[in-house]
XYZ file of N, CA and C in Angstrom:
555
model
N 0.836 -1.174 0.000
C 0.000 0.000 0.000
C 0.882 1.239 0.000
N 0.456 2.251 -0.733
C 1.219 3.489 -0.834
C 0.886 4.450 0.299
N 1.891 5.201 0.767
C 1.593 6.195 1.799
C 0.786 7.361 1.204
N -0.061 7.967 2.013
C -0.921 9.070 1.557
C -0.142 10.368 1.324
N 0.982 10.527 1.924
C 1.741 11.769 1.831
C 2.352 11.987 0.462
N 2.570 11.076 -0.269
C 3.264 11.219 -1.544
C 4.669 10.671 -1.404
N 5.336 10.574 -2.503
C 6.637 9.938 -2.473
C 7.772 10.930 -2.369
N 7.522 12.208 -2.601
C 8.604 13.182 -2.569
C 8.724 13.768 -1.162
N 9.710 13.330 -0.398
C 9.895 13.757 0.984
C 10.552 15.139 1.059
N 11.048 15.672 -0.062
C 11.690 16.988 -0.037
C 10.670 18.101 0.182
N 9.396 17.866 -0.016
C 8.351 18.880 0.135
C 7.834 18.975 1.564
N 8.268 18.101 2.449
C 7.799 18.140 3.834
C 8.172 19.470 4.477
N 7.216 20.135 5.104
C 7.457 21.403 5.781
C 7.345 22.623 4.893
N 7.124 22.454 3.603
C 7.030 23.600 2.693
C 5.820 24.467 3.030
N 4.730 23.850 3.397
C 3.527 24.598 3.743
C 3.767 25.448 4.985
N 4.449 24.883 5.950
C 4.747 25.622 7.168
C 5.659 26.821 6.881
N 6.625 26.658 6.022
C 7.523 27.754 5.653
C 6.762 28.831 4.888
N 5.905 28.435 3.965
C 5.102 29.405 3.213
C 4.175 30.177 4.148
N 3.583 29.475 5.091
C 2.710 30.126 6.068
C 3.507 31.136 6.899
N 4.704 30.760 7.312
C 5.550 31.647 8.111
C 5.963 32.888 7.320
N 6.080 32.778 6.017
C 6.432 33.931 5.191
C 5.240 34.851 4.942
N 4.062 34.289 4.800
C 2.870 35.056 4.446
C 2.162 35.620 5.680
N 2.247 34.955 6.815
C 1.511 35.369 8.012
C 1.843 36.792 8.470
N 3.096 37.236 8.504
C 3.352 38.632 8.902
C 2.676 39.649 7.982
N 2.616 39.360 6.700
C 1.939 40.275 5.776
C 0.441 40.313 6.041
N -0.135 39.164 6.324
C -1.568 39.110 6.630
C -1.852 39.858 7.933
N -1.004 39.677 8.938
C -1.190 40.382 10.209
C -1.029 41.895 10.029
N -0.052 42.316 9.251
C 0.142 43.741 8.989
C -1.076 44.326 8.282
N -1.619 43.606 7.337
C -2.821 44.049 6.643
C -3.992 44.150 7.617
N -4.170 43.158 8.462
C -5.254 43.163 9.448
C -5.099 44.327 10.432
N -3.893 44.520 10.957
C -3.648 45.617 11.900
C -3.855 46.967 11.216
N -3.417 47.097 9.970
C -3.615 48.343 9.227
C -5.084 48.663 9.021
N -5.864 47.649 8.672
C -7.306 47.857 8.493
C -7.936 48.291 9.806
N -7.555 47.651 10.899
C -8.113 47.993 12.204
C -7.711 49.418 12.615
N -6.442 49.756 12.470
C -5.967 51.085 12.864
C -6.622 52.191 12.035
N -6.675 52.012 10.726
C -7.287 53.037 9.885
C -8.791 53.115 10.109
N -9.417 51.995 10.419
C -10.844 52.011 10.734
C -11.135 52.822 11.982
N -10.352 52.615 13.037
C -10.549 53.379 14.271
C -10.204 54.861 14.072
N -9.185 55.125 13.284
C -8.814 56.509 12.988
C -9.925 57.207 12.203
N -10.490 56.514 11.237
C -11.569 57.080 10.433
C -12.814 57.298 11.289
N -13.088 56.379 12.215
C -14.208 56.535 13.140
C -14.027 57.800 13.982
N -12.825 58.000 14.529
C -12.558 59.204 15.320
C -12.730 60.465 14.478
N -12.219 60.445 13.257
C -12.341 61.599 12.361
C -13.813 61.929 12.096
N -14.605 60.912 11.754
C -16.018 61.150 11.458
C -16.783 61.629 12.685
N -16.443 61.107 13.855
C -17.113 61.522 15.083
C -16.815 62.985 15.397
N -15.564 63.386 15.273
C -15.194 64.783 15.533
C -15.848 65.702 14.504
N -15.855 65.290 13.252
C -16.477 66.098 12.202
C -17.973 66.282 12.465
N -18.668 65.216 12.831
C -20.104 65.306 13.082
C -20.393 66.108 14.351
N -19.542 65.993 15.367
C -19.725 66.786 16.587
C -19.590 68.276 16.276
N -18.645 68.631 15.416
C -18.492 70.036 15.011
C -19.732 70.508 14.256
N -20.290 69.658 13.429
C -21.515 70.024 12.697
C -22.685 70.224 13.651
N -22.818 69.339 14.638
C -23.892 69.491 15.629
C -23.743 70.819 16.370
N -22.518 71.140 16.749
C -22.273 72.381 17.472
C -22.563 73.616 16.647
N -22.168 73.607 15.384
C -22.380 74.792 14.549
C -23.864 74.962 14.213
N -24.589 73.871 14.064
C -26.046 73.986 13.843
C -26.718 74.610 15.058
N -26.321 74.153 16.231
C -26.880 74.717 17.458
C -26.506 76.189 17.579
N -25.248 76.522 17.296
C -24.791 77.906 17.388
C -25.515 78.833 16.435
N -25.786 78.367 15.237
C -26.506 79.188 14.263
C -27.940 79.423 14.708
N -28.500 78.467 15.427
C -29.892 78.571 15.860
C -30.043 79.425 17.117
N -29.169 79.235 18.121
C -29.351 79.946 19.395
C -28.929 81.402 19.312
N -28.084 81.749 18.372
C -27.742 83.149 18.106
C -27.183 83.907 19.285
N -27.932 84.921 19.743
C -27.440 85.825 20.783
C -27.952 85.474 22.175
N -28.451 84.289 22.370
C -28.930 83.882 23.697
C -27.794 84.027 24.710
N -28.115 84.431 25.933
C -27.049 84.618 26.930
C -26.222 83.352 27.187
N -26.847 82.200 27.057
C -26.134 80.933 27.285
C -25.849 80.198 25.975
N -25.641 80.947 24.901
C -25.445 80.339 23.578
C -24.248 79.399 23.557
N -23.116 79.849 24.092
C -21.927 78.987 24.084
C -22.145 77.731 24.911
N -22.850 77.879 26.014
C -23.157 76.724 26.857
C -24.012 75.716 26.087
N -25.005 76.203 25.352
C -25.850 75.310 24.550
C -25.052 74.647 23.430
N -24.152 75.404 22.818
C -23.303 74.842 21.758
C -22.437 73.727 22.328
N -21.776 74.011 23.444
C -20.892 73.011 24.049
C -21.671 71.790 24.523
N -22.871 71.997 25.043
C -23.689 70.867 25.478
C -24.036 69.977 24.298
N -24.390 70.575 23.161
C -24.728 69.751 21.992
C -23.516 68.963 21.502
N -22.326 69.549 21.591
C -21.114 68.840 21.171
C -20.791 67.714 22.145
N -20.791 68.026 23.441
C -20.441 67.029 24.460
C -21.443 65.878 24.455
N -22.727 66.186 24.273
C -23.742 65.128 24.228
C -23.559 64.219 23.026
N -23.024 64.749 21.939
C -22.824 63.929 20.742
C -21.627 62.999 20.875
N -20.592 63.437 21.581
C -19.366 62.641 21.678
C -19.587 61.387 22.523
N -19.102 60.240 22.059
C -19.217 59.009 22.850
C -18.337 59.073 24.105
N -18.585 58.148 25.030
C -17.775 58.073 26.249
C -16.303 57.912 25.898
N -15.463 58.626 26.611
C -14.026 58.512 26.414
C -13.443 59.506 25.421
N -14.278 60.136 24.615
C -13.761 61.086 23.625
C -13.352 62.403 24.260
N -14.099 62.849 25.250
C -13.871 64.174 25.819
C -12.474 64.297 26.419
N -11.955 63.220 26.980
C -10.612 63.264 27.564
C -9.528 63.417 26.503
N -9.829 63.045 25.267
C -8.838 63.141 24.198
C -8.957 64.425 23.391
N -10.006 65.207 23.636
C -10.175 66.472 22.906
C -9.264 67.519 23.527
N -8.436 68.130 22.694
C -7.490 69.138 23.175
C -8.170 70.480 23.413
N -9.055 70.875 22.485
C -9.728 72.161 22.632
C -10.927 72.253 21.702
N -11.861 73.109 22.119
C -13.019 73.478 21.311
C -12.911 74.977 21.069
N -13.212 75.408 19.858
C -13.209 76.839 19.569
C -14.527 77.213 18.905
N -15.145 78.270 19.421
C -16.343 78.857 18.825
C -15.883 80.211 18.303
N -15.996 80.417 17.004
C -15.383 81.622 16.437
C -16.254 82.239 15.353
N -15.961 83.523 15.093
C -16.562 84.199 13.947
C -15.666 83.930 12.746
N -16.288 83.593 11.638
C -15.536 83.292 10.419
C -15.788 84.370 9.375
N -14.840 84.510 8.469
C -15.011 85.410 7.335
C -15.889 84.712 6.299
N -16.258 85.439 5.249
C -17.082 84.827 4.199
C -16.330 83.723 3.464
N -14.995 83.728 3.569
C -14.193 82.657 2.965
C -14.064 81.452 3.885
N -14.551 81.579 5.122
C -14.465 80.478 6.072
C -13.258 80.529 6.974
N -12.451 81.589 6.857
C -11.261 81.703 7.700
C -11.644 82.159 9.107
N -10.931 81.667 10.077
C -11.177 81.998 11.472
C -10.625 83.377 11.798
N -11.428 84.192 12.502
C -10.974 85.491 12.987
C -10.457 85.252 14.407
N -9.144 85.281 14.563
C -8.514 84.889 15.830
C -8.934 85.778 16.997
N -9.173 87.065 16.729
C -9.525 87.981 17.813
C -10.972 87.813 18.262
N -11.741 87.010 17.555
C -13.142 86.773 17.909
C -13.369 85.268 18.047
N -12.624 84.683 18.995
C -12.660 83.240 19.206
C -12.834 82.933 20.686
N -13.783 82.075 21.003
C -13.959 81.568 22.361
C -13.350 80.172 22.410
N -12.446 79.946 23.344
C -11.750 78.667 23.451
C -12.177 77.961 24.731
N -12.601 76.706 24.588
C -13.004 75.871 25.719
C -12.053 74.685 25.781
N -11.504 74.423 26.969
C -10.626 73.276 27.180
C -11.138 72.502 28.386
N -11.375 71.213 28.202
C -11.877 70.353 29.279
C -10.735 70.015 30.223
N -10.940 70.261 31.527
C -9.884 70.003 32.507
C -10.180 68.799 33.388
N -11.313 68.143 33.189
C -11.655 66.956 33.971
C -12.849 67.209 34.866
N -13.409 66.144 35.396
C -14.566 66.263 36.275
C -15.860 66.154 35.497
N -16.872 66.893 35.954
C -18.193 66.860 35.334
C -18.113 67.464 33.932
N -18.493 66.692 32.901
C -18.375 67.223 31.539
C -19.451 68.223 31.149
N -20.464 68.440 32.008
C -21.543 69.367 31.668
C -20.999 70.797 31.655
N -20.951 71.440 30.475
C -20.391 72.793 30.410
C -21.284 73.850 31.043
N -22.563 73.540 31.285
C -23.472 74.531 31.849
C -23.514 74.491 33.377
N -23.141 73.353 33.968
C -23.240 73.212 35.421
C -22.355 74.234 36.130
N -21.092 74.205 35.894
C -20.145 75.169 36.439
C -18.946 75.199 35.509
N -19.012 76.005 34.455
C -17.960 75.958 33.439
C -16.573 76.306 33.960
N -16.488 77.113 34.992
C -15.171 77.502 35.491
C -14.525 76.407 36.331
N -15.320 75.442 36.798
C -14.783 74.371 37.628
C -14.122 73.278 36.789
N -14.751 72.876 35.699
C -14.265 71.749 34.905
C -13.796 72.137 33.508
N -13.887 73.406 33.186
C -13.513 73.870 31.853
C -12.637 75.107 31.984
N -11.689 75.246 31.099
C -10.909 76.472 30.986
C -11.495 77.237 29.800
N -12.023 78.431 30.063
C -12.744 79.183 29.034
C -12.062 80.531 28.800
N -11.782 80.824 27.535
C -11.278 82.141 27.134
C -12.308 82.713 26.169
N -12.999 83.782 26.599
C -14.080 84.338 25.783
C -13.652 85.656 25.159
N -13.644 85.691 23.817
C -13.325 86.912 23.081
C -14.453 87.305 22.128
N -15.484 86.473 22.048
C -16.609 86.754 21.155
C -17.911 86.470 21.899
N -18.348 87.403 22.764
C -19.575 87.179 23.530
C -20.782 86.997 22.610
N -21.711 86.182 23.051
C -22.882 85.913 22.209
C -23.709 87.172 21.972
N -23.655 88.126 22.889
C -24.443 89.358 22.724
C -23.942 90.221 21.570
N -22.723 90.007 21.100
C -22.175 90.815 20.004
C -22.365 90.163 18.635
N -22.991 89.024 18.593
C -23.167 88.326 17.315
C -24.305 88.966 16.527
N -24.073 89.171 15.252
C -25.045 89.820 14.378
C -26.024 88.776 13.859
N -27.262 88.827 14.386
C -28.289 87.882 13.943
C -29.565 88.583 13.494
N -29.603 89.896 13.588
C -30.805 90.627 13.184
C -30.797 90.812 11.671
N -31.891 90.412 11.052
C -32.008 90.599 9.606
C -32.123 92.096 9.337
N -31.374 92.578 8.387
C -31.399 94.004 8.106
C -30.234 94.405 7.242
N -29.674 95.565 7.577
C -28.634 96.132 6.724
C -27.307 95.374 6.796
N -26.945 94.882 7.963
C -25.661 94.191 8.085
C -25.812 92.718 7.704
N -24.775 92.127 7.140
C -24.867 90.688 6.883
C -24.797 89.921 8.204
N -25.432 88.792 8.222
C -25.413 87.954 9.416
C -24.010 87.389 9.623
N -23.636 87.227 10.887
C -22.323 86.650 11.190
C -22.264 85.192 10.745
N -21.056 84.736 10.518
C -20.814 83.329 10.203
C -20.128 82.728 11.420
N -20.749 81.708 11.989
C -20.194 81.063 13.174
C -19.425 79.813 12.754
N -18.345 79.568 13.443
C -17.538 78.382 13.168
C -17.246 77.621 14.444
N -17.129 76.324 14.320
C -16.740 75.450 15.429
C -15.508 74.684 14.982
N -14.513 74.671 15.842
C -13.282 73.930 15.552
C -13.001 73.003 16.730
N -12.752 71.742 16.428
C -12.439 70.757 17.459
C -11.098 70.127 17.123
N -10.213 70.106 18.102
C -8.916 69.447 17.944
C -8.852 68.284 18.929
N -8.606 67.087 18.406
C -8.560 65.889 19.237
C -7.325 65.067 18.903
N -6.708 64.486 19.903
C -5.553 63.621 19.696
C -6.026 62.184 19.515
N -5.614 61.574 18.413
C -5.910 60.154 18.172
C -4.647 59.354 18.454
N -4.738 58.433 19.401
C -3.619 57.549 19.721
C -3.807 56.242 18.974
N -2.756 55.791 18.324
C -2.824 54.500 17.646
C -3.006 53.405 18.687
N -3.805 52.410 18.386
C -4.167 51.380 19.352
C -3.036 50.385 19.583
N -2.477 49.855 18.519
C -1.524 48.758 18.652
C -0.105 49.221 18.930
N 0.278 50.374 18.466
C 1.658 50.816 18.602
C 2.605 50.048 17.703
N 2.031 49.275 16.798
C 2.822 48.467 15.875
C 3.309 49.361 14.742
N 4.614 49.337 14.425
C 5.106 50.209 13.344
C 4.356 49.924 12.053
N 3.941 50.893 11.305
C 4.201 52.335 11.404
C 3.166 53.084 12.228
N 2.361 52.393 13.021
C 1.301 53.027 13.805
C 1.778 53.292 15.227
N 2.751 54.161 15.391
C 3.258 54.497 16.718
C 2.957 55.956 17.012
N 2.807 56.271 18.274
C 2.563 57.650 18.672
C 1.113 58.060 18.495
N 0.920 59.293 18.060
C -0.424 59.838 17.895
C -0.391 60.944 16.849
N -1.576 61.410 16.480
C -1.685 62.573 15.602
C -2.937 63.343 15.988
N -3.028 64.597 15.555
C -4.135 65.472 15.937
C -5.149 65.548 14.801
N -6.402 65.294 15.150
C -7.520 65.489 14.225
C -8.015 66.914 14.461
N -8.069 67.720 13.421
C -8.439 69.131 13.523
C -9.566 69.386 12.528
N -10.786 69.532 13.030
C -11.950 69.705 12.165
C -12.650 71.021 12.446
N -13.030 71.717 11.387
C -13.764 72.982 11.490
C -15.000 72.924 10.609
N -16.051 73.568 11.078
C -17.289 73.669 10.311
C -17.843 75.076 10.509
N -18.353 75.683 9.433
C -18.933 77.029 9.534
C -20.373 77.011 9.033
N -21.141 77.992 9.498
C -22.531 78.131 9.082
C -22.956 79.570 9.366
N -23.754 80.135 8.474
C -24.253 81.496 8.695
C -25.325 81.464 9.785
N -25.281 82.465 10.662
C -26.251 82.558 11.758
C -27.656 82.712 11.184
N -28.616 82.094 11.846
C -30.007 82.233 11.422
C -30.529 83.582 11.897
N -31.286 84.270 11.051
C -31.811 85.575 11.469
C -32.883 85.408 12.535
N -32.901 86.355 13.460
C -33.936 86.359 14.485
C -35.114 87.158 13.951
N -36.269 86.557 13.965
C -37.480 87.226 13.486
C -38.395 87.466 14.677
N -38.769 88.718 14.880
C -39.643 89.071 15.989
C -40.967 89.559 15.425
N -42.037 89.091 16.028
C -43.365 89.504 15.551
C -44.066 90.334 16.577
């Protein structure tokens, strides 16, 4: 009776060697897909949070707690664990080209604790206000309406630390929208 393995004994172990050569490439591909997937998820989440904030900002206009409402809409949109990785939030007036006016920018930085920006913003947030909501142009009339912008900067840390995915990088997303006019009857 003939053995099932075949008669050529020189091929023994070839499959194991081929597997050992191909497996690192397969693992690198798998890790790359996972890393880029998580990075893309973070990017889309930050982008959508900025959109939520700018929509709220365009709607609330000159309300005394406008920035608080904007920040609440952003914080409520972010999943658990994101707020600790966000470096800063900026609420700013933009030019018609979409450029940020640095002298008219409110900067919010989360310092830890209760994430609710309306509860006690000075306790858990570092706030620099240069564009009060009362100065925003929202009245329909001779002047053009202001353009509000939201900018979010977040640090994305690579999960595996496997080369070339070492360290971190900053996701920086901005969104602008023209303020909605206030209509009084």
